[in-house]
CSV table of C-alpha atoms in Angstrom, one decimal:
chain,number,residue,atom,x,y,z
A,2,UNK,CA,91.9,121.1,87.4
A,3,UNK,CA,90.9,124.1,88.9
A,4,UNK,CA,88.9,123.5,92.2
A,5,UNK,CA,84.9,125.1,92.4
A,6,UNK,CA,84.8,127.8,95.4
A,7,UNK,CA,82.1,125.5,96.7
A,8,UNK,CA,84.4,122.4,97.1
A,9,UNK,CA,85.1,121.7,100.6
A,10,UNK,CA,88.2,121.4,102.1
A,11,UNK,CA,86.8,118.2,104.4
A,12,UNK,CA,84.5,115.9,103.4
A,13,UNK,CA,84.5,114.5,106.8
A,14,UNK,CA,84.9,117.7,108.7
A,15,UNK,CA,81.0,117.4,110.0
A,16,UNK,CA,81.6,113.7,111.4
A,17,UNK,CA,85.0,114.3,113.3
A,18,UNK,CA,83.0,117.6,115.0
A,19,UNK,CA,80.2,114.7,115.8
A,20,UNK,CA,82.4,112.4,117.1
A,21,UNK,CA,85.1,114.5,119.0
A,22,UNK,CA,83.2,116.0,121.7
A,23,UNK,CA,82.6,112.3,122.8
A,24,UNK,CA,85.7,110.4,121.6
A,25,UNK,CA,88.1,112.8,123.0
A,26,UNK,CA,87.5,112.6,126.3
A,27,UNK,CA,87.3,109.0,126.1
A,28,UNK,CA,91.1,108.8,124.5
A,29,UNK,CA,91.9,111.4,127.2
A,30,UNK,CA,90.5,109.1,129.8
A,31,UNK,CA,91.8,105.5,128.4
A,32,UNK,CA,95.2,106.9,128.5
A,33,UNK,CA,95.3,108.5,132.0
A,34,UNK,CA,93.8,104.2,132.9
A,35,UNK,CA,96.9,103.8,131.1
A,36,UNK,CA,99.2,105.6,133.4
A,37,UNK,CA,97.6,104.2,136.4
A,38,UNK,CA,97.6,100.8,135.6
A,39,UNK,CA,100.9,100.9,134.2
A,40,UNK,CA,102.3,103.1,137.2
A,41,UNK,CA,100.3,101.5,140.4
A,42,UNK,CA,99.1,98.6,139.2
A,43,UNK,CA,101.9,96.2,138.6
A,44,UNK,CA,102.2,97.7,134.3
A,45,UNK,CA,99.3,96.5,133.6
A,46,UNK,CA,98.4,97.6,130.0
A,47,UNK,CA,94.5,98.4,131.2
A,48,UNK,CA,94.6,101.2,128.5
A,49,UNK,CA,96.2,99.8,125.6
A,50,UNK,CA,93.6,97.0,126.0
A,51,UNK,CA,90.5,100.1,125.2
A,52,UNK,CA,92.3,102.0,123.2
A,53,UNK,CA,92.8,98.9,120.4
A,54,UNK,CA,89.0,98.4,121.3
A,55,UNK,CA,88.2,102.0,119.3
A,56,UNK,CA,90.6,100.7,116.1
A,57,UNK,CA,89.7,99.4,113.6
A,58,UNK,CA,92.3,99.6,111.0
A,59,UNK,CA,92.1,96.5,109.0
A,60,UNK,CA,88.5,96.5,108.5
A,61,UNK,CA,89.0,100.3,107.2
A,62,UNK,CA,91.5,99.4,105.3
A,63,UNK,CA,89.4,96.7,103.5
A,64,UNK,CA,86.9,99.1,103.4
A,65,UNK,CA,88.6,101.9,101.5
A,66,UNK,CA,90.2,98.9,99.0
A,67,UNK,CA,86.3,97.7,98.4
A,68,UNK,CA,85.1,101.5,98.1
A,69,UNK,CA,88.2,101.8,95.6
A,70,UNK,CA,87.0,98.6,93.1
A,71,UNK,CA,83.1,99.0,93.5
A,72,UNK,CA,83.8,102.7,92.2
A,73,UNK,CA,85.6,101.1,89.6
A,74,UNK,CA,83.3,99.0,88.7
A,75,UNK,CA,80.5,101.8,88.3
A,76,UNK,CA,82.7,103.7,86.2
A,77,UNK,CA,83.5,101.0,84.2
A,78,UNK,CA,79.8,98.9,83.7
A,79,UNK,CA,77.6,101.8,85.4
A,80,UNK,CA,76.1,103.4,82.4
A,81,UNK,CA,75.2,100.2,80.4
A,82,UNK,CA,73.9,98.2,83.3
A,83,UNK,CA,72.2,99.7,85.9
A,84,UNK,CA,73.6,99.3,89.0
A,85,UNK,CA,71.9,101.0,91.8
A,86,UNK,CA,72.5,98.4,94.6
A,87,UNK,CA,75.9,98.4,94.5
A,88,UNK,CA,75.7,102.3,94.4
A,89,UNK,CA,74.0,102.3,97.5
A,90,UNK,CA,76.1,99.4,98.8
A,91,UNK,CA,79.2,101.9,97.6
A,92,UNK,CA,77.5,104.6,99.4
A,93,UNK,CA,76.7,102.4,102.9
A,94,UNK,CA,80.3,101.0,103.2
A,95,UNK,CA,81.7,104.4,102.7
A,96,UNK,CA,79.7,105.9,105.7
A,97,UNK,CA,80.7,103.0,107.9
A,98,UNK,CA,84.3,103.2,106.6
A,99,UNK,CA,84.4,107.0,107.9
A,100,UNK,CA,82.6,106.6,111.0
A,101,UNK,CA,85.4,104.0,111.9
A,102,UNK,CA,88.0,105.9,111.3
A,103,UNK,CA,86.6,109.3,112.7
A,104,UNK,CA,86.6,107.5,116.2
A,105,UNK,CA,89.5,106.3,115.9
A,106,UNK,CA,91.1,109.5,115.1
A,107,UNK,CA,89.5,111.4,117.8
A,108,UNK,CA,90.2,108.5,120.5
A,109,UNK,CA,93.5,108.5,119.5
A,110,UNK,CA,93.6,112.1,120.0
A,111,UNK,CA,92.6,112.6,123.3
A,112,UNK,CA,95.2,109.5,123.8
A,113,UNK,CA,97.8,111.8,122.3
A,114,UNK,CA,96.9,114.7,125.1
A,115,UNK,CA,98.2,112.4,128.0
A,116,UNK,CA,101.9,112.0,126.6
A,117,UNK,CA,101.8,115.4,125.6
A,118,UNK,CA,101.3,116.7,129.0
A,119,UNK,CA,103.4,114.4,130.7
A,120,UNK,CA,106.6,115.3,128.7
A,121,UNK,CA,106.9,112.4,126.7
A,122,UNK,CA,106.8,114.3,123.2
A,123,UNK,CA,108.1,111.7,120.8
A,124,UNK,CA,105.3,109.5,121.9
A,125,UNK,CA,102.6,111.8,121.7
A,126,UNK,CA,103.9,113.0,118.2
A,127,UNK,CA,103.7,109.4,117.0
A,128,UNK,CA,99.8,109.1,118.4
A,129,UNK,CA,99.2,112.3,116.3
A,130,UNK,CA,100.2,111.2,113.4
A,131,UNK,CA,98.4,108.3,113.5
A,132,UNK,CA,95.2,110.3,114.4
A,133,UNK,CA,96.0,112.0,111.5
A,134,UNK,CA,96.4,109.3,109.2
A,135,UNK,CA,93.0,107.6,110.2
A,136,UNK,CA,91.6,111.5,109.3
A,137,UNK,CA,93.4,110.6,105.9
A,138,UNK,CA,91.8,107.0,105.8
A,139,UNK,CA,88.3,108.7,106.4
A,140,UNK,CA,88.6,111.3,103.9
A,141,UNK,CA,89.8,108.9,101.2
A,142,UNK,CA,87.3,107.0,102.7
A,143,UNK,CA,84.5,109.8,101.9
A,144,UNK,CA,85.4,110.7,98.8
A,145,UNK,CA,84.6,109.0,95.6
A,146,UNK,CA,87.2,108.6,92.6
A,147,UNK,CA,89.5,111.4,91.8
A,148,UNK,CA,87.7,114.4,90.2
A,149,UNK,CA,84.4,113.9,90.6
A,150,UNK,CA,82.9,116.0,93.8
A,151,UNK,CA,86.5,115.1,95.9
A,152,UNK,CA,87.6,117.5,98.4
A,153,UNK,CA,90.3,119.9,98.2
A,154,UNK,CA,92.4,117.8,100.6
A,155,UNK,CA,91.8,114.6,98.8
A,156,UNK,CA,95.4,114.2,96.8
A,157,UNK,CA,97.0,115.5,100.2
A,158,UNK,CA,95.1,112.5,102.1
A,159,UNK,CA,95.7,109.5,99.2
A,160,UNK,CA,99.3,111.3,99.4
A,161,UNK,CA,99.6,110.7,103.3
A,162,UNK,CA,98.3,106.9,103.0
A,163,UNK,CA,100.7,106.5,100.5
A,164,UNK,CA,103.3,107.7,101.9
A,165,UNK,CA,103.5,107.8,105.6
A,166,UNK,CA,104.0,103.8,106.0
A,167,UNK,CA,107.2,104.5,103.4
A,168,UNK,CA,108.7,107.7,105.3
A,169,UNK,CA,108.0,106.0,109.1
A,170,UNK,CA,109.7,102.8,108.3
A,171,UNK,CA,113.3,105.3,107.4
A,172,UNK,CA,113.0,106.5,110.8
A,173,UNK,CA,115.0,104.9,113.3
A,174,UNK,CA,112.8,103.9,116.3
């Protein structure tokens, strides 16, 4: 399938520029409450505790696996019965599905900075690529059902939800 010049390489490119300028900073700050509470305050996990505030994983997750049968389910009965509420019920759950997961990206993000700068590069490459996967999550998220106005990073995205889980748990931690 050759791709349109028009297709976008992001389909959620406009909601993580929304949502960084104001979840960054917050990821940045949560961790540095992280280090302090951890360091001076007797390890107390202060940080962890907002950060796991900003993720919701599982309801993405149940999201996207919704997204994935409804669009099913149009595709299947949508031409003989008309179903516009559960297109705009599709259409509703995938918005809320992204914004989810574009905040948690970015707030894990700015969480990543922290480790980065302190030295502790292992950990801050393992909060990137989580950041990364929820950027996955949102762009599978966005788009509808494989070639029909997906993004050019679409099969690199259902790739990366696919496989990351798989090539993470090889790695010994």
């Amino acid at each position: 399938m050759k791709l349109s010049e028009n297709t976008p390489w992001l389909l959620v490119g406009g909601d993580l520029r929304k949502d960084a300028p104001y979840f960054v900073p917050l990821g940045f700050l949560v961790a540095v409450l992280q280090v302090v509470g951890y360091g001076y305050f007797n390890k107390a996990n202060w940080g962890e505790t907002l950060l796991l505030e900003h993720l919701a994983f599982h309801s993405t997750a149940f999201s996207i696996l919704f997204l994935w049968g409804g669009r099913l389910l149009l595709i299947w009965q949508g031409k003989r019965r008309g179903m516009a509420y559960l297109d705009a019920m599709i259409t509703n759950v995938a918005n809320r599905a992204v914004g989810f997961a574009s905040v948690a990206a970015c707030v894990i993000f700015g969480f990543a900075i922290v480790p980065g700068i302190s030295g502790a590069f292992w950990h801050a490459g393992m909060f990137m690529l989580c950041s990364f996967y929820f950027v996955c999550l949102a762009e599978v998220a966005a788009n509808p059902l494989l070639g029909k106005g997906d993004s050019k990073a679409h099969p690199i995205a259902l790739g990366v939800i696919i496989g990351m889980p798989f090539a993470l748990s090889r790695i010994a931690f």
